[in-house]
Amino acid sequence: MAFHIQDDQSDDSIMSEINMTPMVDVMLVLLIIFIITLPVIQQAVKIELPKANSVRNEVKPESVQLSIDGKGQIFWNSTAIDLKTFDGYAEKAAQKEPQPEINLRADKSVKYEYVAQVLAASRRAGLTKLGFVTEPD
């Protein structure tokens, strides 16, 4: 007796079904591993921790508005002073910790000599945070 099986597909065709059994087996093994190890990881002593703020309080330096008008008059925070008085103010400001920021505003018509004198006095006093303030166009 001879049997003949008729196959509609040729031997060269690609199998279009995916075998899901190995993937399901791997997923079940991983699930079992996670179920076993989860209680081991979460074994801890339950305590209530105190609350604290760890943000550092930084002291911001004060800002001094130093102005020189068109005539060469010096102003320390809107108070008119002369160059000798400025030396004393600058020395006191240089000793503060942290040093204040000096914002120098000079009129555009002031002689450069007055600005240079103020800068030299600031340097002698030991001021390090000195900035020039300008107006944008």
CSV table of N, CA, C and O in Angstrom, one decimal:
chain,number,residue,atom,x,y,z
A,1,MET,N,0.8,-1.2,0.0
A,1,MET,CA,0.0,0.0,0.0
A,1,MET,C,0.9,1.2,0.0
A,1,MET,O,1.7,1.4,0.8
A,2,ALA,N,0.5,2.1,-0.8
A,2,ALA,CA,1.3,3.3,-1.0
A,2,ALA,C,0.4,4.5,-0.6
A,2,ALA,O,-0.8,4.5,-0.9
A,3,PHE,N,1.0,5.3,0.2
A,3,PHE,CA,0.3,6.6,0.7
A,3,PHE,C,0.9,7.8,0.0
A,3,PHE,O,2.1,7.9,-0.1
A,4,HIS,N,0.0,8.6,-0.4
A,4,HIS,CA,0.5,9.8,-1.1
A,4,HIS,C,-0.1,11.0,-0.3
A,4,HIS,O,-1.4,11.1,-0.3
A,5,ILE,N,0.7,11.9,0.2
A,5,ILE,CA,0.1,13.1,0.9
A,5,ILE,C,0.3,14.3,0.0
A,5,ILE,O,1.4,14.5,-0.5
A,6,GLN,N,-0.8,14.9,-0.2
A,6,GLN,CA,-0.7,16.0,-1.1
A,6,GLN,C,-0.5,17.3,-0.3
A,6,GLN,O,-1.2,17.6,0.6
A,7,ASP,N,0.6,18.0,-0.6
A,7,ASP,CA,1.0,19.2,0.1
A,7,ASP,C,0.8,20.4,-0.8
A,7,ASP,O,1.3,20.4,-1.9
A,8,ASP,N,-0.1,21.3,-0.4
A,8,ASP,CA,-0.4,22.5,-1.2
A,8,ASP,C,0.8,23.5,-1.3
A,8,ASP,O,0.9,24.3,-2.2
A,9,GLN,N,1.6,23.5,-0.2
A,9,GLN,CA,2.7,24.4,-0.1
A,9,GLN,C,4.0,23.7,-0.6
A,9,GLN,O,4.2,22.5,-0.4
A,10,SER,N,4.9,24.4,-1.1
A,10,SER,CA,6.1,23.9,-1.5
A,10,SER,C,7.1,23.8,-0.4
A,10,SER,O,6.9,24.4,0.7
A,11,ASP,N,8.2,23.1,-0.5
A,11,ASP,CA,9.1,23.0,0.6
A,11,ASP,C,9.9,24.2,0.9
A,11,ASP,O,10.5,24.4,1.9
A,12,ASP,N,9.9,25.2,-0.1
A,12,ASP,CA,10.7,26.4,0.1
A,12,ASP,C,9.9,27.5,0.8
A,12,ASP,O,10.4,28.6,1.0
A,13,SER,N,8.7,27.3,1.2
A,13,SER,CA,7.9,28.4,1.8
A,13,SER,C,8.4,28.6,3.3
A,13,SER,O,8.9,27.7,4.0
A,14,ILE,N,8.1,29.8,3.8
A,14,ILE,CA,8.5,30.2,5.1
A,14,ILE,C,7.4,29.9,6.1
A,14,ILE,O,6.2,30.1,5.8
A,15,MET,N,7.7,29.4,7.3
A,15,MET,CA,6.7,29.1,8.3
A,15,MET,C,6.2,30.4,8.8
A,15,MET,O,7.0,31.2,9.3
A,16,SER,N,4.9,30.7,8.8
A,16,SER,CA,4.4,31.9,9.2
A,16,SER,C,3.9,31.9,10.7
A,16,SER,O,3.4,32.9,11.2
A,17,GLU,N,4.0,30.8,11.4
A,17,GLU,CA,3.6,30.8,12.8
A,17,GLU,C,4.8,30.8,13.7
A,17,GLU,O,5.8,30.2,13.4
A,18,ILE,N,4.6,31.6,14.8
A,18,ILE,CA,5.7,31.7,15.8
A,18,ILE,C,5.4,30.7,16.9
A,18,ILE,O,4.3,30.6,17.5
A,19,ASN,N,6.4,30.0,17.4
A,19,ASN,CA,6.3,29.0,18.5
A,19,ASN,C,6.4,29.8,19.8
A,19,ASN,O,7.4,30.4,20.1
A,20,MET,N,5.3,30.0,20.5
A,20,MET,CA,5.2,30.8,21.7
A,20,MET,C,5.6,30.1,23.0
A,20,MET,O,5.8,30.7,24.0
A,21,THR,N,5.7,28.8,22.9
A,21,THR,CA,6.0,28.0,24.1
A,21,THR,C,7.3,28.4,24.8
A,21,THR,O,7.3,28.6,26.0
A,22,PRO,N,8.4,28.5,24.1
A,22,PRO,CA,9.7,28.9,24.8
A,22,PRO,C,9.6,30.3,25.5
A,22,PRO,O,10.1,30.5,26.6
A,23,MET,N,8.9,31.2,24.8
A,23,MET,CA,8.8,32.6,25.4
A,23,MET,C,7.9,32.5,26.6
A,23,MET,O,8.2,33.2,27.6
A,24,VAL,N,6.8,31.8,26.6
A,24,VAL,CA,6.0,31.6,27.8
A,24,VAL,C,6.7,31.0,28.9
A,24,VAL,O,6.6,31.4,30.1
A,25,ASP,N,7.6,30.0,28.6
A,25,ASP,CA,8.3,29.3,29.7
A,25,ASP,C,9.3,30.3,30.3
A,25,ASP,O,9.5,30.3,31.5
A,26,VAL,N,10.0,31.1,29.5
A,26,VAL,CA,10.9,32.1,30.1
A,26,VAL,C,10.2,33.1,30.9
A,26,VAL,O,10.7,33.5,32.0
A,27,MET,N,9.1,33.6,30.5
A,27,MET,CA,8.3,34.6,31.3
A,27,MET,C,7.8,34.0,32.6
A,27,MET,O,7.8,34.7,33.6
A,28,LEU,N,7.4,32.8,32.6
A,28,LEU,CA,7.0,32.1,33.8
A,28,LEU,C,8.1,32.0,34.8
A,28,LEU,O,8.0,32.2,36.0
A,29,VAL,N,9.3,31.6,34.3
A,29,VAL,CA,10.5,31.5,35.2
A,29,VAL,C,10.8,32.8,35.8
A,29,VAL,O,11.1,32.9,37.0
A,30,LEU,N,10.8,33.9,35.0
A,30,LEU,CA,11.1,35.2,35.5
A,30,LEU,C,10.1,35.7,36.5
A,30,LEU,O,10.4,36.3,37.5
A,31,LEU,N,8.8,35.4,36.3
A,31,LEU,CA,7.8,35.7,37.2
A,31,LEU,C,8.0,35.0,38.6
A,31,LEU,O,7.9,35.6,39.6
A,32,ILE,N,8.4,33.8,38.5
A,32,ILE,CA,8.6,33.0,39.8
A,32,ILE,C,9.8,33.6,40.5
A,32,ILE,O,9.8,33.7,41.7
A,33,ILE,N,10.9,34.0,39.8
A,33,ILE,CA,12.0,34.6,40.4
A,33,ILE,C,11.7,35.9,41.1
A,33,ILE,O,12.1,36.1,42.2
A,34,PHE,N,10.9,36.7,40.4
A,34,PHE,CA,10.5,38.0,41.0
A,34,PHE,C,9.6,37.8,42.3
A,34,PHE,O,9.7,38.5,43.3
A,35,ILE,N,8.7,36.8,42.2
A,35,ILE,CA,7.8,36.5,43.3
A,35,ILE,C,8.6,36.0,44.5
A,35,ILE,O,8.3,36.4,45.7
A,36,ILE,N,9.7,35.3,44.3
A,36,ILE,CA,10.5,34.7,45.4
A,36,ILE,C,11.4,35.8,46.0
A,36,ILE,O,11.6,35.9,47.2
A,37,THR,N,12.0,36.7,45.2
A,37,THR,CA,13.0,37.7,45.7
A,37,THR,C,12.3,38.9,46.2
A,37,THR,O,13.0,39.7,46.9
A,38,LEU,N,11.1,39.3,45.9
A,38,LEU,CA,10.5,40.5,46.3
A,38,LEU,C,10.4,40.6,47.8
A,38,LEU,O,10.7,41.6,48.4
A,39,PRO,N,9.9,39.6,48.5
A,39,PRO,CA,9.8,39.7,50.0
A,39,PRO,C,11.2,39.8,50.6
A,39,PRO,O,11.3,40.5,51.7
A,40,VAL,N,12.2,39.3,50.1
A,40,VAL,CA,13.6,39.4,50.6
A,40,VAL,C,14.1,40.8,50.5
A,40,VAL,O,14.7,41.3,51.4
A,41,ILE,N,13.7,41.5,49.4
A,41,ILE,CA,14.2,42.9,49.2
A,41,ILE,C,13.5,43.8,50.2
A,41,ILE,O,14.1,44.8,50.7
A,42,GLN,N,12.2,43.6,50.5
A,42,GLN,CA,11.5,44.5,51.3
A,42,GLN,C,11.5,44.3,52.8
A,42,GLN,O,10.7,44.8,53.5
A,43,GLN,N,12.4,43.4,53.2
A,43,GLN,CA,12.5,43.2,54.7
A,43,GLN,C,13.3,44.3,55.3
A,43,GLN,O,14.5,44.4,55.1
A,44,ALA,N,12.7,45.3,55.9
A,44,ALA,CA,13.3,46.4,56.5
A,44,ALA,C,12.6,46.8,57.8
A,44,ALA,O,11.4,46.5,58.0
A,45,VAL,N,13.3,47.4,58.7
A,45,VAL,CA,12.7,47.9,59.9
A,45,VAL,C,11.9,49.1,59.6
A,45,VAL,O,12.4,50.1,59.0
A,46,LYS,N,10.7,49.2,60.0
A,46,LYS,CA,9.8,50.3,59.7
A,46,LYS,C,10.0,51.4,60.8
A,46,LYS,O,9.7,51.1,62.0
A,47,ILE,N,10.6,52.5,60.4
A,47,ILE,CA,10.8,53.6,61.4
A,47,ILE,C,10.3,54.9,60.8
A,47,ILE,O,10.2,55.0,59.6
A,48,GLU,N,9.9,55.8,61.6
A,48,GLU,CA,9.5,57.1,61.1
A,48,GLU,C,10.7,58.1,61.3
A,48,GLU,O,11.1,58.4,62.4
A,49,LEU,N,11.2,58.6,60.2
A,49,LEU,CA,12.4,59.4,60.2
A,49,LEU,C,12.0,60.9,60.5
A,49,LEU,O,10.9,61.3,60.1
A,50,PRO,N,12.8,61.6,61.2
A,50,PRO,CA,12.5,63.0,61.5
A,50,PRO,C,12.7,63.8,60.2
A,50,PRO,O,13.5,63.5,59.3
A,51,LYS,N,12.0,65.0,60.2
A,51,LYS,CA,12.1,65.8,59.0
A,51,LYS,C,13.1,67.0,59.3
A,51,LYS,O,13.1,67.5,60.3
A,52,ALA,N,13.9,67.2,58.3
A,52,ALA,CA,14.9,68.3,58.4
A,52,ALA,C,15.1,69.0,57.0
A,52,ALA,O,15.0,68.3,56.0
A,53,ASN,N,15.5,70.2,57.1
A,53,ASN,CA,15.7,71.0,55.8
A,53,ASN,C,17.2,71.1,55.6
A,53,ASN,O,17.9,71.6,56.5
A,54,SER,N,17.7,70.5,54.5
A,54,SER,CA,19.1,70.5,54.3
A,54,SER,C,19.6,71.6,53.3
A,54,SER,O,20.7,71.6,52.9
A,55,VAL,N,18.7,72.6,53.1
A,55,VAL,CA,19.1,73.7,52.2
A,55,VAL,C,19.9,74.7,53.0
A,55,VAL,O,19.6,75.1,54.1
A,56,ARG,N,21.0,75.0,52.4
A,56,ARG,CA,22.0,75.9,53.0
A,56,ARG,C,21.5,77.4,52.9
A,56,ARG,O,21.1,77.8,51.8
A,57,ASN,N,21.5,78.1,54.0
A,57,ASN,CA,21.1,79.5,54.0
A,57,ASN,C,22.3,80.3,53.6
A,57,ASN,O,23.2,80.5,54.4
A,58,GLU,N,22.3,80.8,52.4
A,58,GLU,CA,23.4,81.6,52.0
A,58,GLU,C,23.1,83.1,52.2
A,58,GLU,O,22.0,83.6,51.8
A,59,VAL,N,24.0,83.8,52.7
A,59,VAL,CA,23.9,85.2,53.0
A,59,VAL,C,24.3,86.0,51.7
A,59,VAL,O,25.4,85.9,51.2
A,60,LYS,N,23.3,86.7,51.1
A,60,LYS,CA,23.6,87.4,49.9
A,60,LYS,C,24.3,88.7,50.3
A,60,LYS,O,23.8,89.4,51.2
A,61,PRO,N,25.3,89.1,49.6
A,61,PRO,CA,26.0,90.4,49.9
A,61,PRO,C,25.1,91.5,49.6
A,61,PRO,O,24.3,91.5,48.6
A,62,GLU,N,25.2,92.6,50.4
A,62,GLU,CA,24.5,93.8,50.1
A,62,GLU,C,25.0,94.5,48.8
A,62,GLU,O,26.1,94.1,48.4
A,63,SER,N,24.2,95.3,48.3
A,63,SER,CA,24.6,96.0,47.1
A,63,SER,C,24.7,97.5,47.4
A,63,SER,O,23.8,98.1,47.9
A,64,VAL,N,25.8,98.1,47.0
A,64,VAL,CA,26.1,99.5,47.2
A,64,VAL,C,26.0,100.2,45.8
A,64,VAL,O,26.6,99.8,44.9
A,65,GLN,N,25.1,101.3,45.7
A,65,GLN,CA,25.0,102.0,44.5
A,65,GLN,C,26.0,103.2,44.6
A,65,GLN,O,25.8,104.2,45.4
A,66,LEU,N,27.1,103.2,43.9
A,66,LEU,CA,28.1,104.3,43.9
A,66,LEU,C,27.9,105.1,42.6
A,66,LEU,O,28.0,104.5,41.5
A,67,SER,N,27.6,106.3,42.7
A,67,SER,CA,27.3,107.2,41.5
A,67,SER,C,28.3,108.3,41.5
A,67,SER,O,28.7,108.9,42.5
A,68,ILE,N,28.6,108.7,40.3
A,68,ILE,CA,29.4,109.9,40.0
A,68,ILE,C,28.6,110.8,39.0
A,68,ILE,O,28.4,110.3,37.9
A,69,ASP,N,28.3,112.0,39.4
A,69,ASP,CA,27.5,112.9,38.5
A,69,ASP,C,28.4,113.6,37.6
A,69,ASP,O,29.7,113.4,37.6
A,70,GLY,N,27.9,114.4,36.7
A,70,GLY,CA,28.6,115.1,35.7
A,70,GLY,C,29.7,116.1,36.2
A,70,GLY,O,30.7,116.4,35.5
A,71,LYS,N,29.5,116.6,37.4
A,71,LYS,CA,30.4,117.5,38.1
A,71,LYS,C,31.5,116.8,38.8
A,71,LYS,O,32.4,117.4,39.4
A,72,GLY,N,31.4,115.5,39.0
A,72,GLY,CA,32.5,114.7,39.7
A,72,GLY,C,32.1,114.5,41.1
A,72,GLY,O,32.9,113.9,41.9
A,73,GLN,N,30.9,114.8,41.5
A,73,GLN,CA,30.4,114.5,42.9
A,73,GLN,C,30.1,113.0,43.1
A,73,GLN,O,29.5,112.4,42.2
A,74,ILE,N,30.6,112.4,44.2
A,74,ILE,CA,30.4,111.0,44.4
A,74,ILE,C,29.2,110.8,45.4
A,74,ILE,O,29.0,111.6,46.3
A,75,PHE,N,28.4,109.8,45.1
A,75,PHE,CA,27.2,109.5,45.9
A,75,PHE,C,27.3,108.0,46.3
A,75,PHE,O,27.5,107.1,45.5
A,76,TRP,N,27.2,107.8,47.6
A,76,TRP,CA,27.2,106.4,48.2
A,76,TRP,C,25.8,106.1,48.6
A,76,TRP,O,25.3,106.7,49.6
A,77,ASN,N,25.1,105.3,47.9
A,77,ASN,CA,23.7,105.0,48.1
A,77,ASN,C,22.9,106.3,48.3
A,77,ASN,O,22.2,106.5,49.2
A,78,SER,N,23.0,107.2,47.3
A,78,SER,CA,22.3,108.5,47.3
A,78,SER,C,22.7,109.5,48.3
A,78,SER,O,22.1,110.6,48.5
A,79,THR,N,23.8,109.3,49.0
A,79,THR,CA,24.4,110.2,50.0
A,79,THR,C,25.6,110.8,49.4
A,79,THR,O,26.6,110.1,49.0
A,80,ALA,N,25.6,112.2,49.3
A,80,ALA,CA,26.8,112.9,48.7
A,80,ALA,C,28.0,112.8,49.6
A,80,ALA,O,27.8,113.1,50.8
A,81,ILE,N,29.1,112.4,49.1
A,81,ILE,CA,30.4,112.3,49.9
A,81,ILE,C,31.5,112.8,49.1
A,81,ILE,O,31.4,112.9,47.8
A,82,ASP,N,32.6,113.1,49.8
A,82,ASP,CA,33.8,113.5,49.0
A,82,ASP,C,34.8,112.2,48.9
A,82,ASP,O,34.4,111.2,49.4
A,83,LEU,N,35.9,112.4,48.3
A,83,LEU,CA,36.8,111.3,48.0
A,83,LEU,C,37.4,110.7,49.3
A,83,LEU,O,37.5,109.5,49.4
A,84,LYS,N,37.7,111.6,50.3
A,84,LYS,CA,38.3,111.1,51.5
A,84,LYS,C,37.2,110.3,52.3
A,84,LYS,O,37.6,109.3,52.9
A,85,THR,N,36.0,110.7,52.3
A,85,THR,CA,34.9,110.0,53.0
A,85,THR,C,34.7,108.7,52.3
A,85,THR,O,34.4,107.6,52.9
A,86,PHE,N,34.8,108.7,51.0
A,86,PHE,CA,34.7,107.4,50.2
A,86,PHE,C,35.7,106.4,50.6
A,86,PHE,O,35.5,105.2,50.7
A,87,ASP,N,37.0,106.9,50.9
A,87,ASP,CA,38.0,105.9,51.4
A,87,ASP,C,37.6,105.2,52.6
A,87,ASP,O,37.8,104.0,52.8
A,88,GLY,N,37.0,105.9,53.6
A,88,GLY,CA,36.5,105.3,54.8
A,88,GLY,C,35.4,104.3,54.6
A,88,GLY,O,35.4,103.2,55.2
A,89,TYR,N,34.4,104.7,53.8
A,89,TYR,CA,33.3,103.8,53.4
A,89,TYR,C,33.8,102.6,52.7
A,89,TYR,O,33.3,101.5,53.0
A,90,ALA,N,34.8,102.7,51.8
A,90,ALA,CA,35.3,101.6,51.1
A,90,ALA,C,36.0,100.6,52.0
A,90,ALA,O,35.9,99.4,51.8
A,91,GLU,N,36.8,101.2,52.9
A,91,GLU,CA,37.5,100.3,53.9
A,91,GLU,C,36.6,99.5,54.7
A,91,GLU,O,36.8,98.3,55.0
A,92,LYS,N,35.5,100.2,55.2
A,92,LYS,CA,34.5,99.4,56.0
A,92,LYS,C,33.8,98.4,55.2
A,92,LYS,O,33.5,97.3,55.7
A,93,ALA,N,33.5,98.7,53.9
A,93,ALA,CA,32.8,97.7,53.1
A,93,ALA,C,33.7,96.5,52.7
A,93,ALA,O,33.3,95.4,52.6
A,94,ALA,N,35.0,96.8,52.6
A,94,ALA,CA,36.0,95.7,52.3
A,94,ALA,C,36.2,94.7,53.4
A,94,ALA,O,36.5,93.6,53.2
A,95,GLN,N,35.9,95.2,54.7
A,95,GLN,CA,36.1,94.3,55.8
A,95,GLN,C,34.9,93.4,56.1
A,95,GLN,O,35.0,92.5,56.8
A,96,LYS,N,33.7,93.8,55.5
A,96,LYS,CA,32.5,93.0,55.7
A,96,LYS,C,32.7,91.6,55.0
A,96,LYS,O,33.4,91.4,54.0
A,97,GLU,N,32.0,90.6,55.6
A,97,GLU,CA,32.1,89.3,55.0
A,97,GLU,C,30.6,88.8,54.8
A,97,GLU,O,29.9,88.7,55.7
A,98,PRO,N,30.2,88.6,53.6
A,98,PRO,CA,30.8,88.7,52.3
A,98,PRO,C,30.9,90.2,51.9
A,98,PRO,O,30.0,91.0,52.4
A,99,GLN,N,31.8,90.5,51.0
A,99,GLN,CA,31.9,91.9,50.6
A,99,GLN,C,30.7,92.3,49.8
A,99,GLN,O,30.2,91.5,49.0
A,100,PRO,N,30.3,93.6,50.0
A,100,PRO,CA,29.1,94.0,49.2
A,100,PRO,C,29.5,94.2,47.7
A,100,PRO,O,30.7,94.5,47.4
A,101,GLU,N,28.6,94.1,46.8
A,101,GLU,CA,28.8,94.4,45.4
A,101,GLU,C,28.6,95.9,45.2
A,101,GLU,O,27.6,96.5,45.6
A,102,ILE,N,29.7,96.5,44.6
A,102,ILE,CA,29.7,97.9,44.3
A,102,ILE,C,29.2,98.1,42.9
A,102,ILE,O,29.9,97.7,41.9
A,103,ASN,N,28.1,98.8,42.7
A,103,ASN,CA,27.6,99.1,41.3
A,103,ASN,C,27.9,100.6,41.0
A,103,ASN,O,27.3,101.5,41.6
A,104,LEU,N,28.9,100.8,40.1
A,104,LEU,CA,29.4,102.1,39.8
A,104,LEU,C,28.6,102.7,38.6
A,104,LEU,O,28.6,102.1,37.5
A,105,ARG,N,27.9,103.8,38.9
A,105,ARG,CA,27.2,104.5,37.8
A,105,ARG,C,27.8,105.8,37.6
A,105,ARG,O,27.8,106.7,38.5
A,106,ALA,N,28.4,106.0,36.5
A,106,ALA,CA,29.1,107.3,36.2
A,106,ALA,C,28.4,108.0,35.0
A,106,ALA,O,28.0,107.4,34.0
A,107,ASP,N,28.2,109.3,35.2
A,107,ASP,CA,27.5,110.1,34.1
A,107,ASP,C,28.4,110.1,32.9
A,107,ASP,O,29.7,110.0,33.0
A,108,LYS,N,27.8,110.1,31.7
A,108,LYS,CA,28.7,110.0,30.5
A,108,LYS,C,29.5,111.2,30.2
A,108,LYS,O,30.5,111.2,29.5
A,109,SER,N,29.1,112.3,30.9
A,109,SER,CA,29.9,113.6,30.7
A,109,SER,C,31.0,113.8,31.8
A,109,SER,O,31.7,114.8,31.7
A,110,VAL,N,31.1,112.9,32.7
A,110,VAL,CA,32.1,113.0,33.8
A,110,VAL,C,33.5,112.8,33.3
A,110,VAL,O,33.7,112.0,32.3
A,111,LYS,N,34.4,113.5,33.8
A,111,LYS,CA,35.8,113.4,33.4
A,111,LYS,C,36.3,112.0,33.9
A,111,LYS,O,36.0,111.5,35.0
A,112,TYR,N,37.1,111.4,33.1
A,112,TYR,CA,37.7,110.1,33.4
A,112,TYR,C,38.5,110.1,34.7
A,112,TYR,O,38.7,109.1,35.4
A,113,GLU,N,39.1,111.3,35.0
A,113,GLU,CA,39.9,111.4,36.2
A,113,GLU,C,39.1,111.1,37.4
A,113,GLU,O,39.7,110.4,38.3
A,114,TYR,N,37.9,111.5,37.5
A,114,TYR,CA,37.1,111.2,38.7
A,114,TYR,C,36.8,109.7,38.8
A,114,TYR,O,36.8,109.1,39.9
A,115,VAL,N,36.5,109.1,37.7
A,115,VAL,CA,36.3,107.6,37.7
A,115,VAL,C,37.5,106.9,38.1
A,115,VAL,O,37.5,105.9,38.9
A,116,ALA,N,38.7,107.3,37.6
A,116,ALA,CA,39.9,106.7,37.9
A,116,ALA,C,40.3,106.8,39.4
A,116,ALA,O,40.8,105.9,40.0
A,117,GLN,N,40.0,108.0,40.0
A,117,GLN,CA,40.2,108.2,41.4
A,117,GLN,C,39.4,107.2,42.3
A,117,GLN,O,39.9,106.7,43.3
A,118,VAL,N,38.1,107.1,41.9
A,118,VAL,CA,37.2,106.2,42.7
A,118,VAL,C,37.7,104.7,42.5
A,118,VAL,O,37.7,104.0,43.5
A,119,LEU,N,38.1,104.3,41.3
A,119,LEU,CA,38.6,103.0,41.1
A,119,LEU,C,39.9,102.7,41.9
A,119,LEU,O,40.1,101.7,42.5
A,120,ALA,N,40.8,103.7,41.9
A,120,ALA,CA,42.0,103.6,42.7
A,120,ALA,C,41.8,103.5,44.2
A,120,ALA,O,42.4,102.7,44.9
A,121,ALA,N,40.8,104.3,44.7
A,121,ALA,CA,40.5,104.2,46.1
A,121,ALA,C,39.8,102.9,46.4
A,121,ALA,O,40.1,102.3,47.5
A,122,SER,N,39.0,102.4,45.5
A,122,SER,CA,38.4,101.1,45.8
A,122,SER,C,39.5,100.0,45.8
A,122,SER,O,39.4,99.1,46.7
A,123,ARG,N,40.4,100.1,44.9
A,123,ARG,CA,41.5,99.1,44.9
A,123,ARG,C,42.4,99.1,46.2
A,123,ARG,O,42.7,98.1,46.7
A,124,ARG,N,42.7,100.4,46.6
A,124,ARG,CA,43.5,100.5,47.9
A,124,ARG,C,42.7,99.9,49.1
A,124,ARG,O,43.3,99.4,50.0
A,125,ALA,N,41.4,100.1,49.1
A,125,ALA,CA,40.6,99.6,50.2
A,125,ALA,C,40.5,98.1,50.2
A,125,ALA,O,40.2,97.5,51.2
A,126,GLY,N,40.6,97.5,49.0
A,126,GLY,CA,40.5,96.0,49.0
A,126,GLY,C,39.2,95.5,48.4
A,126,GLY,O,38.9,94.4,48.6
A,127,LEU,N,38.4,96.4,47.8
A,127,LEU,CA,37.1,96.0,47.3
A,127,LEU,C,37.4,95.2,46.0
A,127,LEU,O,38.2,95.6,45.1
A,128,THR,N,36.7,94.0,45.9
A,128,THR,CA,37.0,93.2,44.7
A,128,THR,C,35.7,93.0,43.8
A,128,THR,O,35.9,92.7,42.7
A,129,LYS,N,34.6,93.3,44.4
A,129,LYS,CA,33.3,93.1,43.6
A,129,LYS,C,32.8,94.5,43.1
A,129,LYS,O,32.0,95.1,43.8
A,130,LEU,N,33.4,95.0,42.0
A,130,LEU,CA,33.0,96.3,41.5
A,130,LEU,C,32.6,96.1,40.0
A,130,LEU,O,33.2,95.5,39.2
A,131,GLY,N,31.4,96.7,39.8
A,131,GLY,CA,30.8,96.5,38.4
A,131,GLY,C,30.3,97.9,37.9
A,131,GLY,O,29.9,98.7,38.7
A,132,PHE,N,30.4,98.0,36.6
A,132,PHE,CA,30.0,99.2,35.9
A,132,PHE,C,28.5,99.0,35.4
A,132,PHE,O,28.2,98.0,34.8
A,133,VAL,N,27.7,100.0,35.7
A,133,VAL,CA,26.3,100.0,35.3
A,133,VAL,C,26.1,100.9,34.1
A,133,VAL,O,26.5,102.0,34.1
A,134,THR,N,25.5,100.3,33.0
A,134,THR,CA,25.3,101.1,31.8
A,134,THR,C,23.8,101.0,31.4
A,134,THR,O,23.1,100.1,31.9
A,135,GLU,N,23.4,101.8,30.5
A,135,GLU,CA,22.0,101.8,30.0
A,135,GLU,C,22.1,101.1,28.6
A,135,GLU,O,22.9,101.5,27.8
A,136,PRO,N,21.1,100.2,28.3
A,136,PRO,CA,21.1,99.7,27.0
A,136,PRO,C,20.7,100.7,25.9
A,136,PRO,O,20.0,101.6,26.3
A,137,ASP,N,21.1,100.4,24.7
A,137,ASP,CA,20.7,101.4,23.6
A,137,ASP,C,19.2,101.4,23.4
A,137,ASP,O,18.5,100.5,23.5
